[in-house]
PDB file of N, CA, C and O in Angstrom:
ATOM      1  N   LEU A   1      -0.977   9.080   3.880  1.00  0.00           N
ATOM      2  CA  LEU A   1       0.443   8.795   4.039  1.00  0.00           C
ATOM      3  C   LEU A   1       0.927   9.345   5.368  1.00  0.00           C
ATOM      4  O   LEU A   1       0.463  10.385   5.824  1.00  0.00           O
ATOM      5  N   ARG A   2       1.893   8.682   5.955  1.00  0.00           N
ATOM      6  CA  ARG A   2       2.388   9.147   7.256  1.00  0.00           C
ATOM      7  C   ARG A   2       3.311  10.351   7.123  1.00  0.00           C
ATOM      8  O   ARG A   2       3.587  11.035   8.110  1.00  0.00           O
ATOM      9  N   ASN A   3       3.822  10.608   5.928  1.00  0.00           N
ATOM     10  CA  ASN A   3       4.666  11.775   5.671  1.00  0.00           C
ATOM     11  C   ASN A   3       4.694  12.039   4.166  1.00  0.00           C
ATOM     12  O   ASN A   3       4.012  11.365   3.413  1.00  0.00           O
ATOM     13  N   ARG A   4       5.506  12.979   3.746  1.00  0.00           N
ATOM     14  CA  ARG A   4       5.571  13.327   2.324  1.00  0.00           C
ATOM     15  C   ARG A   4       6.772  12.726   1.610  1.00  0.00           C
ATOM     16  O   ARG A   4       7.099  13.145   0.503  1.00  0.00           O
ATOM     17  N   VAL A   5       7.424  11.770   2.210  1.00  0.00           N
ATOM     18  CA  VAL A   5       8.594  11.144   1.587  1.00  0.00           C
ATOM     19  C   VAL A   5       8.111  10.081   0.604  1.00  0.00           C
ATOM     20  O   VAL A   5       7.447   9.121   0.979  1.00  0.00           O
ATOM     21  N   ILE A   6       8.447  10.292  -0.676  1.00  0.00           N
ATOM     22  CA  ILE A   6       8.047   9.364  -1.730  1.00  0.00           C
ATOM     23  C   ILE A   6       9.294   8.879  -2.453  1.00  0.00           C
ATOM     24  O   ILE A   6      10.161   9.668  -2.819  1.00  0.00           O
ATOM     25  N   MET A   7       9.372   7.576  -2.636  1.00  0.00           N
ATOM     26  CA  MET A   7      10.474   6.968  -3.390  1.00  0.00           C
ATOM     27  C   MET A   7       9.940   6.670  -4.785  1.00  0.00           C
ATOM     28  O   MET A   7       9.015   5.867  -4.945  1.00  0.00           O
ATOM     29  N   GLY A   8      10.499   7.350  -5.779  1.00  0.00           N
ATOM     30  CA  GLY A   8      10.029   7.203  -7.150  1.00  0.00           C
ATOM     31  C   GLY A   8      10.377   5.859  -7.754  1.00  0.00           C
ATOM     32  O   GLY A   8      11.207   5.110  -7.245  1.00  0.00           O
ATOM     33  N   SER A   9       9.728   5.576  -8.863  1.00  0.00           N
ATOM     34  CA  SER A   9       9.924   4.312  -9.560  1.00  0.00           C
ATOM     35  C   SER A   9      11.355   4.193 -10.080  1.00  0.00           C
ATOM     36  O   SER A   9      11.909   5.138 -10.631  1.00  0.00           O
ATOM     37  N   MET A  10      11.909   3.032  -9.872  1.00  0.00           N
ATOM     38  CA  MET A  10      13.238   2.737 -10.401  1.00  0.00           C
ATOM     39  C   MET A  10      13.364   1.239 -10.596  1.00  0.00           C
ATOM     40  O   MET A  10      12.672   0.464  -9.951  1.00  0.00           O
ATOM     41  N   HIS A  11      14.217   0.857 -11.498  1.00  0.00           N
ATOM     42  CA  HIS A  11      14.452  -0.570 -11.723  1.00  0.00           C
ATOM     43  C   HIS A  11      15.508  -1.028 -10.732  1.00  0.00           C
ATOM     44  O   HIS A  11      16.636  -0.559 -10.753  1.00  0.00           O
ATOM     45  N   THR A  12      15.118  -1.930  -9.842  1.00  0.00           N
ATOM     46  CA  THR A  12      16.049  -2.413  -8.809  1.00  0.00           C
ATOM     47  C   THR A  12      16.760  -3.683  -9.221  1.00  0.00           C
ATOM     48  O   THR A  12      17.731  -4.076  -8.579  1.00  0.00           O
ATOM     49  N   GLY A  13      16.262  -4.362 -10.254  1.00  0.00           N
ATOM     50  CA  GLY A  13      16.828  -5.649 -10.640  1.00  0.00           C
ATOM     51  C   GLY A  13      16.280  -6.788  -9.794  1.00  0.00           C
ATOM     52  O   GLY A  13      16.650  -7.937  -9.992  1.00  0.00           O
ATOM     53  N   LEU A  14      15.415  -6.476  -8.855  1.00  0.00           N
ATOM     54  CA  LEU A  14      14.832  -7.501  -7.988  1.00  0.00           C
ATOM     55  C   LEU A  14      13.473  -7.979  -8.485  1.00  0.00           C
ATOM     56  O   LEU A  14      12.921  -8.927  -7.938  1.00  0.00           O
ATOM     57  N   GLU A  15      12.938  -7.356  -9.517  1.00  0.00           N
ATOM     58  CA  GLU A  15      11.591  -7.651  -9.981  1.00  0.00           C
ATOM     59  C   GLU A  15      11.421  -9.099 -10.428  1.00  0.00           C
ATOM     60  O   GLU A  15      10.347  -9.666 -10.297  1.00  0.00           O
ATOM     61  N   SER A  16      12.471  -9.691 -10.976  1.00  0.00           N
ATOM     62  CA  SER A  16      12.383 -11.067 -11.470  1.00  0.00           C
ATOM     63  C   SER A  16      13.000 -12.074 -10.508  1.00  0.00           C
ATOM     64  O   SER A  16      13.135 -13.246 -10.834  1.00  0.00           O
ATOM     65  N   GLU A  17      13.399 -11.611  -9.344  1.00  0.00           N
ATOM     66  CA  GLU A  17      13.961 -12.499  -8.327  1.00  0.00           C
ATOM     67  C   GLU A  17      12.848 -13.038  -7.436  1.00  0.00           C
ATOM     68  O   GLU A  17      11.682 -12.750  -7.633  1.00  0.00           O
ATOM     69  N   LYS A  18      13.231 -13.784  -6.420  1.00  0.00           N
ATOM     70  CA  LYS A  18      12.249 -14.271  -5.456  1.00  0.00           C
ATOM     71  C   LYS A  18      11.561 -13.068  -4.815  1.00  0.00           C
ATOM     72  O   LYS A  18      12.221 -12.088  -4.467  1.00  0.00           O
ATOM     73  N   PRO A  19      10.245 -13.129  -4.637  1.00  0.00           N
ATOM     74  CA  PRO A  19       9.534 -11.973  -4.090  1.00  0.00           C
ATOM     75  C   PRO A  19       9.990 -11.598  -2.683  1.00  0.00           C
ATOM     76  O   PRO A  19       9.887 -10.436  -2.289  1.00  0.00           O
ATOM     77  N   GLU A  20      10.540 -12.530  -1.949  1.00  0.00           N
ATOM     78  CA  GLU A  20      11.030 -12.229  -0.604  1.00  0.00           C
ATOM     79  C   GLU A  20      12.183 -11.230  -0.624  1.00  0.00           C
ATOM     80  O   GLU A  20      12.325 -10.421   0.292  1.00  0.00           O
ATOM     81  N   LEU A  21      13.008 -11.240  -1.664  1.00  0.00           N
ATOM     82  CA  LEU A  21      14.112 -10.282  -1.780  1.00  0.00           C
ATOM     83  C   LEU A  21      13.581  -8.871  -2.005  1.00  0.00           C
ATOM     84  O   LEU A  21      14.030  -7.913  -1.379  1.00  0.00           O
ATOM     85  N   GLN A  22      12.613  -8.754  -2.898  1.00  0.00           N
ATOM     86  CA  GLN A  22      12.013  -7.451  -3.162  1.00  0.00           C
ATOM     87  C   GLN A  22      11.233  -6.980  -1.939  1.00  0.00           C
ATOM     88  O   GLN A  22      11.257  -5.795  -1.599  1.00  0.00           O
ATOM     89  N   ALA A  23      10.566  -7.898  -1.245  1.00  0.00           N
ATOM     90  CA  ALA A  23       9.823  -7.546  -0.035  1.00  0.00           C
ATOM     91  C   ALA A  23      10.769  -6.981   1.020  1.00  0.00           C
ATOM     92  O   ALA A  23      10.468  -5.967   1.648  1.00  0.00           O
ATOM     93  N   ALA A  24      11.910  -7.613   1.208  1.00  0.00           N
ATOM     94  CA  ALA A  24      12.881  -7.137   2.201  1.00  0.00           C
ATOM     95  C   ALA A  24      13.425  -5.760   1.814  1.00  0.00           C
ATOM     96  O   ALA A  24      13.586  -4.887   2.667  1.00  0.00           O
ATOM     97  N   TYR A  25      13.703  -5.557   0.533  1.00  0.00           N
ATOM     98  CA  TYR A  25      14.229  -4.284   0.036  1.00  0.00           C
ATOM     99  C   TYR A  25      13.260  -3.142   0.333  1.00  0.00           C
ATOM    100  O   TYR A  25      13.640  -2.116   0.902  1.00  0.00           O
ATOM    101  N   PHE A  26      11.999  -3.315  -0.054  1.00  0.00           N
ATOM    102  CA  PHE A  26      11.029  -2.241   0.132  1.00  0.00           C
ATOM    103  C   PHE A  26      10.602  -2.082   1.587  1.00  0.00           C
ATOM    104  O   PHE A  26      10.339  -0.961   2.039  1.00  0.00           O
ATOM    105  N   ALA A  27      10.535  -3.170   2.343  1.00  0.00           N
ATOM    106  CA  ALA A  27      10.188  -3.068   3.766  1.00  0.00           C
ATOM    107  C   ALA A  27      11.257  -2.280   4.520  1.00  0.00           C
ATOM    108  O   ALA A  27      10.940  -1.485   5.410  1.00  0.00           O
ATOM    109  N   GLU A  28      12.506  -2.457   4.155  1.00  0.00           N
ATOM    110  CA  GLU A  28      13.592  -1.698   4.795  1.00  0.00           C
ATOM    111  C   GLU A  28      13.425  -0.202   4.541  1.00  0.00           C
ATOM    112  O   GLU A  28      13.631   0.613   5.438  1.00  0.00           O
ATOM    113  N   ARG A  29      13.023   0.153   3.341  1.00  0.00           N
ATOM    114  CA  ARG A  29      12.799   1.566   3.043  1.00  0.00           C
ATOM    115  C   ARG A  29      11.592   2.103   3.821  1.00  0.00           C
ATOM    116  O   ARG A  29      11.603   3.231   4.285  1.00  0.00           O
ATOM    117  N   ALA A  30      10.572   1.273   3.992  1.00  0.00           N
ATOM    118  CA  ALA A  30       9.408   1.689   4.782  1.00  0.00           C
ATOM    119  C   ALA A  30       9.816   1.915   6.241  1.00  0.00           C
ATOM    120  O   ALA A  30       9.387   2.881   6.860  1.00  0.00           O
ATOM    121  N   ARG A  31      10.655   1.035   6.772  1.00  0.00           N
ATOM    122  CA  ARG A  31      11.149   1.221   8.145  1.00  0.00           C
ATOM    123  C   ARG A  31      12.002   2.479   8.247  1.00  0.00           C
ATOM    124  O   ARG A  31      12.100   3.092   9.302  1.00  0.00           O
ATOM    125  N   GLY A  32      12.610   2.890   7.139  1.00  0.00           N
ATOM    126  CA  GLY A  32      13.420   4.107   7.103  1.00  0.00           C
ATOM    127  C   GLY A  32      12.593   5.362   6.878  1.00  0.00           C
ATOM    128  O   GLY A  32      13.126   6.399   6.520  1.00  0.00           O
ATOM    129  N   GLN A  33      11.284   5.246   7.038  1.00  0.00           N
ATOM    130  CA  GLN A  33      10.355   6.375   6.987  1.00  0.00           C
ATOM    131  C   GLN A  33       9.948   6.832   5.588  1.00  0.00           C
ATOM    132  O   GLN A  33       9.437   7.946   5.436  1.00  0.00           O
ATOM    133  N   VAL A  34      10.133   5.998   4.554  1.00  0.00           N
ATOM    134  CA  VAL A  34       9.576   6.345   3.249  1.00  0.00           C
ATOM    135  C   VAL A  34       8.066   6.111   3.339  1.00  0.00           C
ATOM    136  O   VAL A  34       7.622   5.024   3.695  1.00  0.00           O
ATOM    137  N   GLY A  35       7.284   7.139   3.049  1.00  0.00           N
ATOM    138  CA  GLY A  35       5.839   7.039   3.187  1.00  0.00           C
ATOM    139  C   GLY A  35       5.165   6.291   2.049  1.00  0.00           C
ATOM    140  O   GLY A  35       4.206   5.562   2.254  1.00  0.00           O
ATOM    141  N   LEU A  36       5.673   6.472   0.810  1.00  0.00           N
ATOM    142  CA  LEU A  36       5.100   5.815  -0.366  1.00  0.00           C
ATOM    143  C   LEU A  36       6.215   5.410  -1.307  1.00  0.00           C
ATOM    144  O   LEU A  36       7.079   6.220  -1.646  1.00  0.00           O
ATOM    145  N   MET A  37       6.196   4.167  -1.731  1.00  0.00           N
ATOM    146  CA  MET A  37       7.142   3.671  -2.722  1.00  0.00           C
ATOM    147  C   MET A  37       6.386   3.363  -4.004  1.00  0.00           C
ATOM    148  O   MET A  37       5.343   2.720  -3.964  1.00  0.00           O
ATOM    149  N   VAL A  38       6.907   3.853  -5.135  1.00  0.00           N
ATOM    150  CA  VAL A  38       6.339   3.556  -6.444  1.00  0.00           C
ATOM    151  C   VAL A  38       7.334   2.634  -7.129  1.00  0.00           C
ATOM    152  O   VAL A  38       8.487   3.002  -7.317  1.00  0.00           O
ATOM    153  N   THR A  39       6.888   1.434  -7.454  1.00  0.00           N
ATOM    154  CA  THR A  39       7.815   0.463  -8.029  1.00  0.00           C
ATOM    155  C   THR A  39       7.762   0.481  -9.541  1.00  0.00           C
ATOM    156  O   THR A  39       6.805   0.959 -10.142  1.00  0.00           O
ATOM    157  N   GLY A  40       8.781  -0.070 -10.144  1.00  0.00           N
ATOM    158  CA  GLY A  40       8.834  -0.210 -11.590  1.00  0.00           C
ATOM    159  C   GLY A  40       9.154  -1.650 -11.953  1.00  0.00           C
ATOM    160  O   GLY A  40       9.378  -2.484 -11.096  1.00  0.00           O
ATOM    161  N   GLY A  41       9.165  -1.928 -13.227  1.00  0.00           N
ATOM    162  CA  GLY A  41       9.581  -3.241 -13.695  1.00  0.00           C
ATOM    163  C   GLY A  41       8.510  -4.313 -13.639  1.00  0.00           C
ATOM    164  O   GLY A  41       8.812  -5.489 -13.780  1.00  0.00           O
ATOM    165  N   VAL A  42       7.240  -3.931 -13.437  1.00  0.00           N
ATOM    166  CA  VAL A  42       6.145  -4.895 -13.424  1.00  0.00           C
ATOM    167  C   VAL A  42       5.241  -4.596 -14.607  1.00  0.00           C
ATOM    168  O   VAL A  42       4.709  -3.497 -14.732  1.00  0.00           O
ATOM    169  N   SER A  43       5.076  -5.577 -15.473  1.00  0.00           N
ATOM    170  CA  SER A  43       4.251  -5.388 -16.667  1.00  0.00           C
ATOM    171  C   SER A  43       2.776  -5.587 -16.335  1.00  0.00           C
ATOM    172  O   SER A  43       2.400  -6.596 -15.756  1.00  0.00           O
ATOM    173  N   PRO A  44       1.916  -4.629 -16.732  1.00  0.00           N
ATOM    174  CA  PRO A  44       0.483  -4.778 -16.478  1.00  0.00           C
ATOM    175  C   PRO A  44      -0.229  -5.656 -17.506  1.00  0.00           C
ATOM    176  O   PRO A  44      -1.359  -6.049 -17.308  1.00  0.00           O
ATOM    177  N   ASP A  45       0.453  -5.950 -18.624  1.00  0.00           N
ATOM    178  CA  ASP A  45      -0.121  -6.826 -19.644  1.00  0.00           C
ATOM    179  C   ASP A  45       1.011  -7.466 -20.444  1.00  0.00           C
ATOM    180  O   ASP A  45       2.176  -7.104 -20.295  1.00  0.00           O
ATOM    181  N   LEU A  46       0.668  -8.428 -21.273  1.00  0.00           N
ATOM    182  CA  LEU A  46       1.704  -9.151 -22.021  1.00  0.00           C
ATOM    183  C   LEU A  46       2.457  -8.264 -23.004  1.00  0.00           C
ATOM    184  O   LEU A  46       3.637  -8.476 -23.260  1.00  0.00           O
ATOM    185  N   CYS A  47       1.797  -7.255 -23.545  1.00  0.00           N
ATOM    186  CA  CYS A  47       2.464  -6.335 -24.487  1.00  0.00           C
ATOM    187  C   CYS A  47       3.560  -5.527 -23.806  1.00  0.00           C
ATOM    188  O   CYS A  47       4.510  -5.099 -24.445  1.00  0.00           O
ATOM    189  N   GLY A  48       3.443  -5.309 -22.503  1.00  0.00           N
ATOM    190  CA  GLY A  48       4.418  -4.509 -21.772  1.00  0.00           C
ATOM    191  C   GLY A  48       5.560  -5.308 -21.179  1.00  0.00           C
ATOM    192  O   GLY A  48       6.420  -4.752 -20.506  1.00  0.00           O
ATOM    193  N   THR A  49       5.608  -6.608 -21.447  1.00  0.00           N
ATOM    194  CA  THR A  49       6.672  -7.451 -20.900  1.00  0.00           C
ATOM    195  C   THR A  49       8.014  -7.035 -21.488  1.00  0.00           C
ATOM    196  O   THR A  49       8.160  -6.944 -22.705  1.00  0.00           O
ATOM    197  N   LEU A  50       8.980  -6.763 -20.617  1.00  0.00           N
ATOM    198  CA  LEU A  50      10.282  -6.267 -21.062  1.00  0.00           C
ATOM    199  C   LEU A  50      11.185  -7.360 -21.616  1.00  0.00           C
ATOM    200  O   LEU A  50      11.955  -7.130 -22.539  1.00  0.00           O
ATOM    201  N   TYR A  51      11.118  -8.562 -21.045  1.00  0.00           N
ATOM    202  CA  TYR A  51      11.963  -9.672 -21.464  1.00  0.00           C
ATOM    203  C   TYR A  51      11.317 -10.963 -20.983  1.00  0.00           C
ATOM    204  O   TYR A  51      10.426 -10.931 -20.123  1.00  0.00           O
ATOM    205  N   PRO A  52      11.727 -12.108 -21.518  1.00  0.00           N
ATOM    206  CA  PRO A  52      11.114 -13.374 -21.096  1.00  0.00           C
ATOM    207  C   PRO A  52      11.204 -13.566 -19.573  1.00  0.00           C
ATOM    208  O   PRO A  52      12.224 -13.263 -18.966  1.00  0.00           O
ATOM    209  N   PHE A  53      10.132 -14.021 -18.985  1.00  0.00           N
ATOM    210  CA  PHE A  53      10.035 -14.309 -17.543  1.00  0.00           C
ATOM    211  C   PHE A  53      10.108 -13.047 -16.672  1.00  0.00           C
ATOM    212  O   PHE A  53      10.340 -13.132 -15.479  1.00  0.00           O
ATOM    213  N   ALA A  54       9.932 -11.871 -17.281  1.00  0.00           N
ATOM    214  CA  ALA A  54       9.924 -10.632 -16.509  1.00  0.00           C
ATOM    215  C   ALA A  54       8.696 -10.614 -15.602  1.00  0.00           C
ATOM    216  O   ALA A  54       7.705 -11.293 -15.850  1.00  0.00           O
ATOM    217  N   SER A  55       8.775  -9.827 -14.564  1.00  0.00           N
ATOM    218  CA  SER A  55       7.685  -9.719 -13.602  1.00  0.00           C
ATOM    219  C   SER A  55       6.444  -9.129 -14.263  1.00  0.00           C
ATOM    220  O   SER A  55       6.524  -8.147 -14.992  1.00  0.00           O
ATOM    221  N   LYS A  56       5.296  -9.786 -14.019  1.00  0.00           N
ATOM    222  CA  LYS A  56       4.040  -9.352 -14.620  1.00  0.00           C
ATOM    223  C   LYS A  56       2.950  -9.350 -13.561  1.00  0.00           C
ATOM    224  O   LYS A  56       3.061  -9.978 -12.526  1.00  0.00           O
ATOM    225  N   LEU A  57       1.892  -8.657 -13.872  1.00  0.00           N
ATOM    226  CA  LEU A  57       0.670  -8.705 -13.082  1.00  0.00           C
ATOM    227  C   LEU A  57      -0.479  -8.792 -14.073  1.00  0.00           C
ATOM    228  O   LEU A  57      -1.241  -7.863 -14.273  1.00  0.00           O
ATOM    229  N   THR A  58      -0.545  -9.946 -14.747  1.00  0.00           N
ATOM    230  CA  THR A  58      -1.513 -10.127 -15.824  1.00  0.00           C
ATOM    231  C   THR A  58      -2.580 -11.162 -15.503  1.00  0.00           C
ATOM    232  O   THR A  58      -3.467 -11.374 -16.311  1.00  0.00           O
ATOM    233  N   SER A  59      -2.480 -11.828 -14.348  1.00  0.00           N
ATOM    234  CA  SER A  59      -3.485 -12.821 -13.971  1.00  0.00           C
ATOM    235  C   SER A  59      -3.613 -12.870 -12.451  1.00  0.00           C
ATOM    236  O   SER A  59      -2.725 -12.423 -11.717  1.00  0.00           O
ATOM    237  N   VAL A  60      -4.716 -13.418 -12.013  1.00  0.00           N
ATOM    238  CA  VAL A  60      -4.974 -13.528 -10.573  1.00  0.00           C
ATOM    239  C   VAL A  60      -3.905 -14.382  -9.889  1.00  0.00           C
ATOM    240  O   VAL A  60      -3.480 -14.083  -8.772  1.00  0.00           O
ATOM    241  N   SER A  61      -3.398 -15.398 -10.573  1.00  0.00           N
ATOM    242  CA  SER A  61      -2.395 -16.279  -9.957  1.00  0.00           C
ATOM    243  C   SER A  61      -1.089 -15.544  -9.647  1.00  0.00           C
ATOM    244  O   SER A  61      -0.353 -15.943  -8.748  1.00  0.00           O
ATOM    245  N   GLN A  62      -0.793 -14.475 -10.365  1.00  0.00           N
ATOM    246  CA  GLN A  62       0.448 -13.728 -10.136  1.00  0.00           C
ATOM    247  C   GLN A  62       0.354 -12.777  -8.949  1.00  0.00           C
ATOM    248  O   GLN A  62       1.367 -12.260  -8.488  1.00  0.00           O
ATOM    249  N   THR A  63      -0.832 -12.558  -8.438  1.00  0.00           N
ATOM    250  CA  THR A  63      -0.973 -11.640  -7.310  1.00  0.00           C
ATOM    251  C   THR A  63      -0.347 -12.194  -6.034  1.00  0.00           C
ATOM    252  O   THR A  63       0.021 -11.424  -5.156  1.00  0.00           O
ATOM    253  N   LYS A  64      -0.188 -13.509  -5.932  1.00  0.00           N
ATOM    254  CA  LYS A  64       0.393 -14.120  -4.731  1.00  0.00           C
ATOM    255  C   LYS A  64       1.781 -13.560  -4.433  1.00  0.00           C
ATOM    256  O   LYS A  64       2.068 -13.155  -3.304  1.00  0.00           O
ATOM    257  N   ASN A  65       2.636 -13.493  -5.439  1.00  0.00           N
ATOM    258  CA  ASN A  65       3.988 -12.968  -5.237  1.00  0.00           C
ATOM    259  C   ASN A  65       3.974 -11.475  -4.919  1.00  0.00           C
ATOM    260  O   ASN A  65       4.754 -10.995  -4.097  1.00  0.00           O
ATOM    261  N   HIS A  66       3.081 -10.740  -5.556  1.00  0.00           N
ATOM    262  CA  HIS A  66       2.999  -9.306  -5.297  1.00  0.00           C
ATOM    263  C   HIS A  66       2.475  -9.027  -3.890  1.00  0.00           C
ATOM    264  O   HIS A  66       2.869  -8.050  -3.256  1.00  0.00           O
ATOM    265  N   LYS A  67       1.610  -9.895  -3.380  1.00  0.00           N
ATOM    266  CA  LYS A  67       1.090  -9.722  -2.024  1.00  0.00           C
ATOM    267  C   LYS A  67       2.181  -9.904  -0.976  1.00  0.00           C
ATOM    268  O   LYS A  67       2.124  -9.292   0.090  1.00  0.00           O
ATOM    269  N   ILE A  68       3.188 -10.717  -1.276  1.00  0.00           N
ATOM    270  CA  ILE A  68       4.322 -10.879  -0.358  1.00  0.00           C
ATOM    271  C   ILE A  68       5.021  -9.535  -0.174  1.00  0.00           C
ATOM    272  O   ILE A  68       5.353  -9.131   0.942  1.00  0.00           O
ATOM    273  N   VAL A  69       5.211  -8.828  -1.271  1.00  0.00           N
ATOM    274  CA  VAL A  69       5.888  -7.527  -1.237  1.00  0.00           C
ATOM    275  C   VAL A  69       5.019  -6.486  -0.544  1.00  0.00           C
ATOM    276  O   VAL A  69       5.472  -5.791   0.376  1.00  0.00           O
ATOM    277  N   THR A  70       3.769  -6.373  -0.967  1.00  0.00           N
ATOM    278  CA  THR A  70       2.904  -5.340  -0.385  1.00  0.00           C
ATOM    279  C   THR A  70       2.659  -5.589   1.097  1.00  0.00           C
ATOM    280  O   THR A  70       2.641  -4.645   1.885  1.00  0.00           O
ATOM    281  N   SER A  71       2.516  -6.835   1.494  1.00  0.00           N
ATOM    282  CA  SER A  71       2.303  -7.142   2.918  1.00  0.00           C
ATOM    283  C   SER A  71       3.506  -6.733   3.757  1.00  0.00           C
ATOM    284  O   SER A  71       3.348  -6.171   4.845  1.00  0.00           O
ATOM    285  N   ALA A  72       4.705  -6.994   3.253  1.00  0.00           N
ATOM    286  CA  ALA A  72       5.920  -6.624   3.994  1.00  0.00           C
ATOM    287  C   ALA A  72       6.011  -5.111   4.165  1.00  0.00           C
ATOM    288  O   ALA A  72       6.373  -4.619   5.239  1.00  0.00           O
ATOM    289  N   VAL A  73       5.672  -4.375   3.126  1.00  0.00           N
ATOM    290  CA  VAL A  73       5.713  -2.907   3.193  1.00  0.00           C
ATOM    291  C   VAL A  73       4.663  -2.392   4.168  1.00  0.00           C
ATOM    292  O   VAL A  73       4.947  -1.531   5.008  1.00  0.00           O
ATOM    293  N   HIS A  74       3.462  -2.923   4.087  1.00  0.00           N
ATOM    294  CA  HIS A  74       2.398  -2.480   4.985  1.00  0.00           C
ATOM    295  C   HIS A  74       2.727  -2.793   6.440  1.00  0.00           C
ATOM    296  O   HIS A  74       2.483  -1.973   7.328  1.00  0.00           O
ATOM    297  N   GLU A  75       3.299  -3.968   6.703  1.00  0.00           N
ATOM    298  CA  GLU A  75       3.692  -4.334   8.064  1.00  0.00           C
ATOM    299  C   GLU A  75       4.761  -3.397   8.607  1.00  0.00           C
ATOM    300  O   GLU A  75       4.835  -3.167   9.818  1.00  0.00           O
ATOM    301  N   ALA A  76       5.592  -2.846   7.709  1.00  0.00           N
ATOM    302  CA  ALA A  76       6.650  -1.918   8.132  1.00  0.00           C
ATOM    303  C   ALA A  76       6.143  -0.476   8.185  1.00  0.00           C
ATOM    304  O   ALA A  76       6.917   0.440   8.463  1.00  0.00           O
ATOM    305  N   GLY A  77       4.849  -0.273   7.920  1.00  0.00           N
ATOM    306  CA  GLY A  77       4.267   1.066   8.047  1.00  0.00           C
ATOM    307  C   GLY A  77       4.248   1.903   6.792  1.00  0.00           C
ATOM    308  O   GLY A  77       3.939   3.089   6.857  1.00  0.00           O
ATOM    309  N   GLY A  78       4.590   1.315   5.659  1.00  0.00           N
ATOM    310  CA  GLY A  78       4.629   2.086   4.421  1.00  0.00           C
ATOM    311  C   GLY A  78       3.489   1.751   3.490  1.00  0.00           C
ATOM    312  O   GLY A  78       2.655   0.892   3.764  1.00  0.00           O
ATOM    313  N   LYS A  79       3.458   2.460   2.366  1.00  0.00           N
ATOM    314  CA  LYS A  79       2.505   2.230   1.284  1.00  0.00           C
ATOM    315  C   LYS A  79       3.308   1.974   0.009  1.00  0.00           C
ATOM    316  O   LYS A  79       4.406   2.510  -0.154  1.00  0.00           O
ATOM    317  N   ILE A  80       2.735   1.172  -0.880  1.00  0.00           N
ATOM    318  CA  ILE A  80       3.446   0.844  -2.112  1.00  0.00           C
ATOM    319  C   ILE A  80       2.469   0.843  -3.286  1.00  0.00           C
ATOM    320  O   ILE A  80       1.314   0.485  -3.125  1.00  0.00           O
ATOM    321  N   CYS A  81       2.952   1.288  -4.425  1.00  0.00           N
ATOM    322  CA  CYS A  81       2.162   1.340  -5.644  1.00  0.00           C
ATOM    323  C   CYS A  81       2.947   0.644  -6.739  1.00  0.00           C
ATOM    324  O   CYS A  81       4.095   1.016  -7.011  1.00  0.00           O
ATOM    325  N   LEU A  82       2.357  -0.396  -7.322  1.00  0.00           N
ATOM    326  CA  LEU A  82       3.035  -1.102  -8.409  1.00  0.00           C
ATOM    327  C   LEU A  82       2.816  -0.373  -9.705  1.00  0.00           C
ATOM    328  O   LEU A  82       1.767   0.126  -9.990  1.00  0.00           O
TER     329      LEU A  82
END
């Protein structure tokens, strides 16, 4: 990590929106010198789904949207953990 600034997990309400909105949100924090962001609101399996159409990471096809977010953060110099 470039520093010890860590942004803890929180529900932003952007998890079920277009991934570009979440990418912009987290990239801005990376540009503001947050070294690591821990995100919330992403279900790792179907049992953990909070509500219909909630953000998930349960199949390879869903990684495309998550890569938009992680790429934006990495380009801004930060690290992110889903």
